[in-house]
Short mmCIF file of C-alpha atoms in Angstrom, two decimals:
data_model
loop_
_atom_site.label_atom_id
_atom_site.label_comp_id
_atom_site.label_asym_id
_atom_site.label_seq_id
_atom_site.Cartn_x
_atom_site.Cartn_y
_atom_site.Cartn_z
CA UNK T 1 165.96 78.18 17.74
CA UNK T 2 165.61 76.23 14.63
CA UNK T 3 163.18 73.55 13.50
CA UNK T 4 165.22 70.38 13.96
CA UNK T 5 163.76 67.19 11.83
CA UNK T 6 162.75 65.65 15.34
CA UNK T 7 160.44 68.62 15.85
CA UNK T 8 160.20 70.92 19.03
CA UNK T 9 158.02 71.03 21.65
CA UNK T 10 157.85 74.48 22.57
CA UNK T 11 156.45 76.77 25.88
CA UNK T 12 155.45 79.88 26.75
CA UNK T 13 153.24 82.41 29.05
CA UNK T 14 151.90 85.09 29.04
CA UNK T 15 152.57 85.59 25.52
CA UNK T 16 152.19 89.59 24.28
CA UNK T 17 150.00 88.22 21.44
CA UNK T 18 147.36 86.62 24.00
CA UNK T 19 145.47 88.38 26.84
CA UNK T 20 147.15 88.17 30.85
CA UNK T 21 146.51 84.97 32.20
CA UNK T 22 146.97 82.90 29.28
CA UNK T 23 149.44 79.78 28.56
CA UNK T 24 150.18 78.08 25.45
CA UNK T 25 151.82 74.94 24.81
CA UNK T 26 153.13 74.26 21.27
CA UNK T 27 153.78 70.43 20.47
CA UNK T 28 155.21 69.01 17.39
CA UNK T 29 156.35 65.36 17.50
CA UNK T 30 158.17 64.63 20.46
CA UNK T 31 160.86 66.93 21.55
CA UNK T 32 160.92 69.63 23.47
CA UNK T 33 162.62 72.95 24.26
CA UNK T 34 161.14 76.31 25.83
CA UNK T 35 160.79 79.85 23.80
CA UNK T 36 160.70 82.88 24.91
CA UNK T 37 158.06 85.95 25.13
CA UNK T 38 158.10 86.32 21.23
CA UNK T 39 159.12 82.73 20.44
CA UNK T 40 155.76 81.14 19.39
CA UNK T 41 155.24 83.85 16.64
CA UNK T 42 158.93 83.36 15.51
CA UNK T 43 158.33 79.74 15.30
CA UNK T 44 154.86 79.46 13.40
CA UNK T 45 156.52 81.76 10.98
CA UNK T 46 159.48 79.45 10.58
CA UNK T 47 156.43 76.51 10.07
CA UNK T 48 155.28 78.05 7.48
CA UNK T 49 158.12 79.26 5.75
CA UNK T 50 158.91 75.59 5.92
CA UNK T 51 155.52 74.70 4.12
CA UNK T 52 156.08 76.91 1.64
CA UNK T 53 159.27 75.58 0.40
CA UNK T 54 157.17 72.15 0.77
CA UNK T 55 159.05 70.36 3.34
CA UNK T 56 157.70 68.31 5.67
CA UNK T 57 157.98 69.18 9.66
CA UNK T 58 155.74 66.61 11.16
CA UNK T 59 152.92 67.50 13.24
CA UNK T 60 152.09 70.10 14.98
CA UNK T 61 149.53 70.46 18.09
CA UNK T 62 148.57 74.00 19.85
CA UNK T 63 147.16 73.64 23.03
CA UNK T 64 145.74 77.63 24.44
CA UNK T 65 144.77 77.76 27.89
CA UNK T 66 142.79 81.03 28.73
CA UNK T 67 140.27 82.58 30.63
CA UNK T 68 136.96 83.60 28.86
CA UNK T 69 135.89 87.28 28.68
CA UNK T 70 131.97 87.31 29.83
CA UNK T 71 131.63 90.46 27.90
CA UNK T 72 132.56 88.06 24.87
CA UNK T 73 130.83 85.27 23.02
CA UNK T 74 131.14 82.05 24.46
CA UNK T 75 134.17 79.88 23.80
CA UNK T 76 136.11 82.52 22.08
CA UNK T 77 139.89 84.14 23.21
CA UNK T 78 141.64 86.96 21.77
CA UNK T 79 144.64 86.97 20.13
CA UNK T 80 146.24 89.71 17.26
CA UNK T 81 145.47 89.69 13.80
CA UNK T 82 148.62 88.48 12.72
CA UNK T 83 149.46 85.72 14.92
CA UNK T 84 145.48 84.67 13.71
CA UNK T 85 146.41 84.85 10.43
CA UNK T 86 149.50 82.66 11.17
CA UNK T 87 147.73 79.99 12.12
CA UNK T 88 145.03 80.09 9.59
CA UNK T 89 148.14 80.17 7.18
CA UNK T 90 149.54 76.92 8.58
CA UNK T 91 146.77 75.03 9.63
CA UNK T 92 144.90 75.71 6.35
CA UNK T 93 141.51 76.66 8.01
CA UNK T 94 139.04 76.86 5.14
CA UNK T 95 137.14 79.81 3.89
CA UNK T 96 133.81 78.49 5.24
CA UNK T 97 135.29 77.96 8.39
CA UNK T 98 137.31 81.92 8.60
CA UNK T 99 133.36 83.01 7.78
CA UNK T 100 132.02 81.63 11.41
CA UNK T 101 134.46 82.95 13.14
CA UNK T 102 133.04 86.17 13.42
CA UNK T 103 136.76 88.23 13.65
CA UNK T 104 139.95 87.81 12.45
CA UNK T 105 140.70 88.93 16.08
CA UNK T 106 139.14 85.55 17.59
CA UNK T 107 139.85 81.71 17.29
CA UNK T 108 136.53 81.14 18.10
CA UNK T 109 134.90 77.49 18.43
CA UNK T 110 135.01 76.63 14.94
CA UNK T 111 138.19 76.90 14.33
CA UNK T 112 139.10 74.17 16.37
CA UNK T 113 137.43 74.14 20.42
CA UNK T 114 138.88 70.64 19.65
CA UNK T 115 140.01 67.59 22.03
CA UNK T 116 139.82 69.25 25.47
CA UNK T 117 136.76 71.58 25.20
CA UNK T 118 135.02 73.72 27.80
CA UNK T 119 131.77 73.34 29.84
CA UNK T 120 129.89 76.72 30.48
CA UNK T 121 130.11 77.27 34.83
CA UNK T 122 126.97 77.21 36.15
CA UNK T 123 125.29 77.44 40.08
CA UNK T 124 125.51 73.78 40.95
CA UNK T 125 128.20 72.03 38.79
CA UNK T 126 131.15 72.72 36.64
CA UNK T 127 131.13 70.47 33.79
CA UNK T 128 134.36 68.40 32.79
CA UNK T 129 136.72 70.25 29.95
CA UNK T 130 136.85 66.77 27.77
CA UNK T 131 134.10 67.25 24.81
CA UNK T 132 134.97 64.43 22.12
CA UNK T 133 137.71 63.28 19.98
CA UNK T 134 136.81 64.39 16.46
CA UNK T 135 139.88 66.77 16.36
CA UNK T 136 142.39 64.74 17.44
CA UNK T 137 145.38 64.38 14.63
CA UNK T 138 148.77 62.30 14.73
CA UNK T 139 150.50 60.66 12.38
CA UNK T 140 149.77 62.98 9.16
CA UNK T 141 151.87 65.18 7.43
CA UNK T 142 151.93 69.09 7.25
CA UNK T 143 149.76 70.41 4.45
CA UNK T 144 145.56 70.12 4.76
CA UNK T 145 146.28 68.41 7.84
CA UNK T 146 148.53 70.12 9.74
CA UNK T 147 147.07 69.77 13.37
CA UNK T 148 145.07 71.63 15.76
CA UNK T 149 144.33 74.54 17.94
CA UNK T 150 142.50 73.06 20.93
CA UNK T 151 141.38 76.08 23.67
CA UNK T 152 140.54 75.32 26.70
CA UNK T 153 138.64 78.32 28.83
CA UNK T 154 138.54 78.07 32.27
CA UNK T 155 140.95 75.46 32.97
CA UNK T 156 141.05 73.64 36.59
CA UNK T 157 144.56 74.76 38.54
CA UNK T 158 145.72 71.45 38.06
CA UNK T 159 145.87 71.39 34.70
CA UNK T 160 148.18 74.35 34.63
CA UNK T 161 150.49 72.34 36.24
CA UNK T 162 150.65 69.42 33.85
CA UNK T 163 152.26 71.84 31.16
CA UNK T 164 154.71 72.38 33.48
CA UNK T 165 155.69 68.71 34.70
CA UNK T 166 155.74 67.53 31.55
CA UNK T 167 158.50 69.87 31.05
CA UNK T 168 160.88 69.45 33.58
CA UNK T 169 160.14 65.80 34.69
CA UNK T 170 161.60 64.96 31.21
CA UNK T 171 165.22 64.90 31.18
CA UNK T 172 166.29 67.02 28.03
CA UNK T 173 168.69 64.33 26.94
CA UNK T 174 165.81 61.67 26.49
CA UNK T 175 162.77 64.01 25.01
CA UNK T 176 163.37 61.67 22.32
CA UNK T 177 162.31 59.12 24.14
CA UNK T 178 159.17 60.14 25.43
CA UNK T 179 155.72 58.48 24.24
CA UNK T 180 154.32 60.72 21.28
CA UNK T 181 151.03 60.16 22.80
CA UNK T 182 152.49 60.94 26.49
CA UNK T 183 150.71 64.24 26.91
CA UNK T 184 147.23 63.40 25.34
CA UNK T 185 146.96 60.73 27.75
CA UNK T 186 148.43 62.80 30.97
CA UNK T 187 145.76 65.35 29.93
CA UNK T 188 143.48 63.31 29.76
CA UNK T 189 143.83 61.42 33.24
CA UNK T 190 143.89 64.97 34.45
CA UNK T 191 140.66 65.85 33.15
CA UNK T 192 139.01 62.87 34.48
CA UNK T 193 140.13 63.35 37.89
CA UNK T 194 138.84 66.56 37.97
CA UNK T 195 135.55 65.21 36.63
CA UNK T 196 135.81 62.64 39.60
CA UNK T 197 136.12 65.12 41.94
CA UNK T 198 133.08 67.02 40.59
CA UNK T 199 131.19 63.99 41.07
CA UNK T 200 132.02 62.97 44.70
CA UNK T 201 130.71 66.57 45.86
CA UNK T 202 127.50 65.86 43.59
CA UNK T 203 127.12 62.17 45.42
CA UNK T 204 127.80 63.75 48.77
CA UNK T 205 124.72 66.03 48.48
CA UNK T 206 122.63 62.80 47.25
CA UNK T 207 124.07 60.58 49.70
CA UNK T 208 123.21 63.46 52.50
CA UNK T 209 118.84 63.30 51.32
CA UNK T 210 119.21 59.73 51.03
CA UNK T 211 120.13 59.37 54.70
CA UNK T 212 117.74 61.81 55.89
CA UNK T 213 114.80 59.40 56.73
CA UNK T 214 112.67 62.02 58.02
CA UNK T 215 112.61 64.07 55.18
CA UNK T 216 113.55 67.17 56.50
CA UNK T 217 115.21 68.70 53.19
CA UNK T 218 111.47 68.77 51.75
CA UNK T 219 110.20 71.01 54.49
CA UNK T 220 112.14 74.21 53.94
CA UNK T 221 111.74 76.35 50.24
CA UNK T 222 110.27 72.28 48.65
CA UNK T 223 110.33 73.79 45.24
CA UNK T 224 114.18 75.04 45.60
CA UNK T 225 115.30 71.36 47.06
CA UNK T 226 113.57 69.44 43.86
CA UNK T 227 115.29 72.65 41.61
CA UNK T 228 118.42 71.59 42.72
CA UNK T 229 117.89 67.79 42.84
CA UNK T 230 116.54 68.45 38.73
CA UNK T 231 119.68 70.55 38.55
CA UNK T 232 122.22 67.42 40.26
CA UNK T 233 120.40 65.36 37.98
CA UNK T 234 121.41 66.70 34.69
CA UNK T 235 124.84 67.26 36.02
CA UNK T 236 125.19 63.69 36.59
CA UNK T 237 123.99 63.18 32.49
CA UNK T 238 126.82 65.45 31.76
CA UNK T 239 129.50 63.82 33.45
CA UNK T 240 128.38 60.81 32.27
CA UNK T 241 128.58 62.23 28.65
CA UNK T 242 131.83 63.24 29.19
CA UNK T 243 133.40 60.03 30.34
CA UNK T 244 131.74 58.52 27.39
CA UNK T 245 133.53 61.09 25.57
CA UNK T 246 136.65 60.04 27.46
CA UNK T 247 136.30 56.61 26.47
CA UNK T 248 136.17 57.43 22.53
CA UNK T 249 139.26 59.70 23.18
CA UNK T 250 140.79 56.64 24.11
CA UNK T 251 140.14 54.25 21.72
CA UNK T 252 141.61 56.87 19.19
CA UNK T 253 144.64 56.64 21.55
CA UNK T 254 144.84 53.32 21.64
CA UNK T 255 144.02 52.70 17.55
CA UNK T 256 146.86 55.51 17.13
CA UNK T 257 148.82 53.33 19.05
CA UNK T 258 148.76 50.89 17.36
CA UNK T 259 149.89 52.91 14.04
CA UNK T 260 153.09 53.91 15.46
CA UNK T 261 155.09 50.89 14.46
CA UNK T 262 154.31 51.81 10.71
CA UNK T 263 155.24 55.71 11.47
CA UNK T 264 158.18 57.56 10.38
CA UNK T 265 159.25 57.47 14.48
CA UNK T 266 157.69 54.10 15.46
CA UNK T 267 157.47 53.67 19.18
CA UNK T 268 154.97 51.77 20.51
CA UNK T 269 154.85 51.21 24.18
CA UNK T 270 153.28 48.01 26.02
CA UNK T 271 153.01 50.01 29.48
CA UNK T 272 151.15 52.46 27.44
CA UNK T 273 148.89 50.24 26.55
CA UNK T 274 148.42 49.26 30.04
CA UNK T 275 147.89 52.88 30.94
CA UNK T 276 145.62 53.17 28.72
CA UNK T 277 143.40 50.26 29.84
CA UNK T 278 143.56 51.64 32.98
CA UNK T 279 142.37 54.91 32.21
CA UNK T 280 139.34 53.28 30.04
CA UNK T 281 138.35 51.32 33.24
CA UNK T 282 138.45 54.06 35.86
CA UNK T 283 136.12 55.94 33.01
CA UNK T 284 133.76 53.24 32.39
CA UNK T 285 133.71 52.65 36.22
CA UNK T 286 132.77 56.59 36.83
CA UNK T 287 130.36 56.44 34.04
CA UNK T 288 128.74 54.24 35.55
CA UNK T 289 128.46 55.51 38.66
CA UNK T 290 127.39 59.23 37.40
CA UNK T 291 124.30 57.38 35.28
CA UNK T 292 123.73 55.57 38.70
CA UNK T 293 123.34 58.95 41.04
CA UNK T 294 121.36 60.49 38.17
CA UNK T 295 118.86 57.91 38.57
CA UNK T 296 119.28 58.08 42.47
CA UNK T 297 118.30 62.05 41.85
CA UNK T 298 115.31 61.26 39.72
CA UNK T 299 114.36 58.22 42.62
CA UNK T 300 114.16 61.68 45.31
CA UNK T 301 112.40 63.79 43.07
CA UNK T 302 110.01 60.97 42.98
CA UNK T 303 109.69 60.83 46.58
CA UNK T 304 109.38 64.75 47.12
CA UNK T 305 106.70 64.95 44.32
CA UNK T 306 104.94 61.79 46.40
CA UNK T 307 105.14 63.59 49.63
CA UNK T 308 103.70 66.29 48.30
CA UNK T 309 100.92 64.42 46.96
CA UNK T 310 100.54 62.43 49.97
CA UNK T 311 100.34 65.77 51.90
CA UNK T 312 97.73 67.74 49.46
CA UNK T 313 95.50 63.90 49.72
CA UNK T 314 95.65 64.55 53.25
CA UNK T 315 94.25 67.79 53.36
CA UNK T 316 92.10 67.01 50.87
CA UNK T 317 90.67 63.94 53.43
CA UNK T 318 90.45 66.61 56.50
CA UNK T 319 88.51 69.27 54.13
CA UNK T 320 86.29 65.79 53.18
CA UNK T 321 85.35 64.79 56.71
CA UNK T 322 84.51 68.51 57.29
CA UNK T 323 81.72 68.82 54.80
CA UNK T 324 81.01 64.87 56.40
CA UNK T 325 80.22 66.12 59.11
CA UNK T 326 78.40 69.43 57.79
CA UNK T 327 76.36 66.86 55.78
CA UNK T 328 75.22 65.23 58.83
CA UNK T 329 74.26 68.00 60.72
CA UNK T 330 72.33 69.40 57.68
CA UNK T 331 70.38 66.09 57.52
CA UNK T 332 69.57 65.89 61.34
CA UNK T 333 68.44 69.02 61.40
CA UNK T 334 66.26 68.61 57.70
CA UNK T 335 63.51 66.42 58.78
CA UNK T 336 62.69 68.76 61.76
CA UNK T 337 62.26 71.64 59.72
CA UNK T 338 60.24 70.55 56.90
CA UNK T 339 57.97 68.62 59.34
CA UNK T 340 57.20 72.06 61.35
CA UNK T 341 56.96 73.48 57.72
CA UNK T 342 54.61 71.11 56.56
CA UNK T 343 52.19 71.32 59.47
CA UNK T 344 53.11 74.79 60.35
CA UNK T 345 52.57 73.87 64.11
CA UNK T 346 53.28 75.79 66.98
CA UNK T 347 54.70 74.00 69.61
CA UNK T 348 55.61 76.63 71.73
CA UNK T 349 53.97 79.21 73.04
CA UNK T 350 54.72 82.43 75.39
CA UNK T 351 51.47 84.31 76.91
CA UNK T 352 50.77 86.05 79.91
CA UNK T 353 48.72 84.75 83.38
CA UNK T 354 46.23 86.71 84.73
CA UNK T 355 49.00 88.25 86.95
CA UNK T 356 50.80 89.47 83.69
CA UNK T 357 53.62 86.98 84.39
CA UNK T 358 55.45 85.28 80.79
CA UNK T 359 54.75 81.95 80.91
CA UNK T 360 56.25 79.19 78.49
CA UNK T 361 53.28 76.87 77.27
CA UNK T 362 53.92 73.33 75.65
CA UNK T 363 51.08 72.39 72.79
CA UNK T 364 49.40 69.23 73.90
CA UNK T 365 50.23 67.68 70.58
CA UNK T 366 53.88 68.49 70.91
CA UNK T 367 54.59 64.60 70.69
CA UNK T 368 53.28 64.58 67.18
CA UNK T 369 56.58 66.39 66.28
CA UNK T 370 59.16 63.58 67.49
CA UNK T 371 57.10 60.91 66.24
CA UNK T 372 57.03 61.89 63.21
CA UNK T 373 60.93 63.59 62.78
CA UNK T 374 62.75 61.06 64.62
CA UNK T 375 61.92 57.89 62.36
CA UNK T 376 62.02 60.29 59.73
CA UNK T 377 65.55 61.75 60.54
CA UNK T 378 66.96 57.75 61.22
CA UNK T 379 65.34 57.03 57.89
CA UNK T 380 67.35 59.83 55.81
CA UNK T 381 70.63 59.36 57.55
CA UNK T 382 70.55 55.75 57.04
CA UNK T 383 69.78 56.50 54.06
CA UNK T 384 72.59 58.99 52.97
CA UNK T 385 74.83 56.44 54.89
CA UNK T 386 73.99 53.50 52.40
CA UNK T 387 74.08 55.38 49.31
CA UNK T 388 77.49 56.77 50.23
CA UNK T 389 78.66 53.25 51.30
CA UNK T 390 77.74 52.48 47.60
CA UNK T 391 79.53 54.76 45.70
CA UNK T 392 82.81 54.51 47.81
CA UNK T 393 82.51 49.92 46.82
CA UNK T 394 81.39 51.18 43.60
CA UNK T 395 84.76 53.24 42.80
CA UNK T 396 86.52 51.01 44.44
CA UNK T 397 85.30 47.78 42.08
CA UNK T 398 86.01 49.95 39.35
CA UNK T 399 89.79 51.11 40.16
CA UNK T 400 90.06 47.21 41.47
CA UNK T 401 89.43 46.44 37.62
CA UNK T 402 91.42 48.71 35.94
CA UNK T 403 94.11 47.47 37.76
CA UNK T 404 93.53 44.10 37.44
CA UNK T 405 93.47 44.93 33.86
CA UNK T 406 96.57 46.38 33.42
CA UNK T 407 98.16 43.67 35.49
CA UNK T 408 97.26 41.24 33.06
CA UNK T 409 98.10 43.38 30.06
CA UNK T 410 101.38 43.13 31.50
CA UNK T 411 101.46 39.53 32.27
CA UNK T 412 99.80 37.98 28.73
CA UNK T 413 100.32 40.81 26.48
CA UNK T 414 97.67 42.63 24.45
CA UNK T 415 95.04 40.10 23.36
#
């Protein structure tokens, strides 16, 4: 197949020169046609065999979908050495660039991760696959610009299937007629929904503590529950990220838009425009709503981390009226003591009759003892009871100040 002046759009799996499992999806301008096993080498070799004569053959977008090696580093697929060095030929990759990408065996991350990057899989979310727009190119010729290699690791099922359908939904008389733009935005909308879907499950696990007024979540493994409720909450950032990223994708869609009428194939389209709009408002919407359950995440990890305050102040308050009441008995029992200390009396007395019987024997000044320990014992707890009273109005006056002190901070301002 030959490269025709409209350009080809060309597709292709499991390639030999990529690892099992892996699709690519060759765009370049707006037509379309399918190659076979060997057909993507064959035509980047064509490309630049074009370049080199210095014609121009429009632009040219590689889209890799793969599944990342664990064994390798991050981000990073495998293809040969010569289909590399194809693409570094045609898409003019600069030397600083070849010397981060650790082997000519890899097209790593910086070479071009690009539009539709990846989010690392992790134990409680999956991040979205949309990353930012700085590598988006249309409307330039071949030469330092050529295009991109976007990979995208991991892909959801579903976006398989958009290759796929936006083959043979097109008729192949009217590929010519198809927005330029068509597939970046189908992509994208794909994308999103499956960020959507990742944040439903996320707000079902929210909604599910919110409703549980008796806070039975906290009271098995509390630590794991507020793990996981940190974990939903910097999910939630993420998404949020990535719709934001979403929604700078799409103003470069719609600016780029806009420059079709002054292209080489201008074709602007008012119902992509509306599609468009409608993409950027479902985004904004679900932006929204991810910043919204973050903040309903950090509200419960609020309330656990209260709970468990509340529950550590009330054992602190039982352990409190324990040494109370320790305190109490202590200081009934104190004035007893030092007054038989203090007058070393004997009170009581065993001795035998004269018919060797024990018999108890009260001292006749036995009632010297109570008079003088009971007003003395009322005196010290009354005592200890007032000077306690004290502090606790004491502390209290004090906190009653700071606060009233803050409050007006807050209402005049700093004087």
């Amino acid at each position: 197949m030959g490269i025709r002046p409209e350009g080809i759009v060309a597709y292709a799996e499991r390639l030999s020169y990529f690892e099992p499992r892996t699709q690519v999806f060759v765009e370049q301008n707006n037509d379309c046609g399918v190659l076979d096993e060997g057909g993507l080498f064959h035509f980047l070799e064509k490309i630049e065999t074009s370049l080199a004569k210095g014609e121009n053959v429009g632009n040219l977008t590689i889209f890799v979908l793969g599944h990342e090696d664990k064994k390798r580093r991050p981000n990073q697929l495998q293809i040969s050495a010569e289909l590399f060095q194809r693409l570094v030929n045609i898409f003019q990759i600069p030397a600083s660039v070849l010397q981060t990408s650790f082997d000519p065996q890899y097209i790593s991350r910086a070479c071009g991760l690009g539009l539709y990057g990846n989010g690392a899989e992790t134990e409680l979310f999956y991040p979205s696959i949309i990353t930012g727009a700085r590598c988006f190119v249309y409307g330039r010729s071949l030469g330092a610009n050529v295009g991109f290699v976007n990979i995208i690791l991991r892909p959801p099922s579903e976006l398989s299937n958009v290759w796929s359908e936006y083959l043979t939904e097109t008729p192949a008389s009217s590929y010519g007629d198809r927005h330029p733009l068509q597939l970046h935005l189908t992509l994208l909308g794909q994308l999103a929904s499956f960020n959507e879907s990742e944040l439903y499950g996320m707000r079902n696990l929210i909604v599910s503590y919110e409703k549980d007024e008796e806070h039975k979540w906290l009271k098995h493994n509390q630590r794991r529950q507020v793990f996981i409720l940190h974990r939903l909450a910097q999910a939630m950032r993420i998404v949020a990220e990535n719709y934001t990223d979403a929604e700078a994708i799409i103003d470069l869609l719609q600016r780029a838009n806009k420059r079709l009428d002054h292209s080489a194939f201008p074709q602007r389209s008012q119902d992509f425009d509306d599609m468009l709009l409608n993409t950027l408002s479902r985004t904004g919407a679900f932006r929204r709503w991810a910043l919204n359950y973050a903040d309903r995440s950090k509200i419960l990890i609020d309330l656990a981390f209260h709970i468990a305050t509340q529950d550590i102040s009330e054992v602190n308050h039982q352990d409190s009226t324990s040494m109370n009441t320790i305190a109490i008995v202590t200081l009934v029992f104190l004035p007893g003591t030092l007054v038989c200390a203090i007058f070393s009396t004997v009170f009581f007395d065993i001795s035998f009759d004269e018919n060797g019987v024990d018999v108890l024997q009260f001292s006749p000044r036995l009632w010297y003892f109570f008079a003088i320990t009971t007003p003395l014992t009322i005196a010290v707890v009354l005592s200890w009871w007032a000077w306690k009273r004290h502090t606790v109005k004491r502390r209290l006056s004090a906190e009653n100040l700071v606060t009233a002190s803050k409050l007006r901070s807050k209402i005049l301002g700093p004087l």
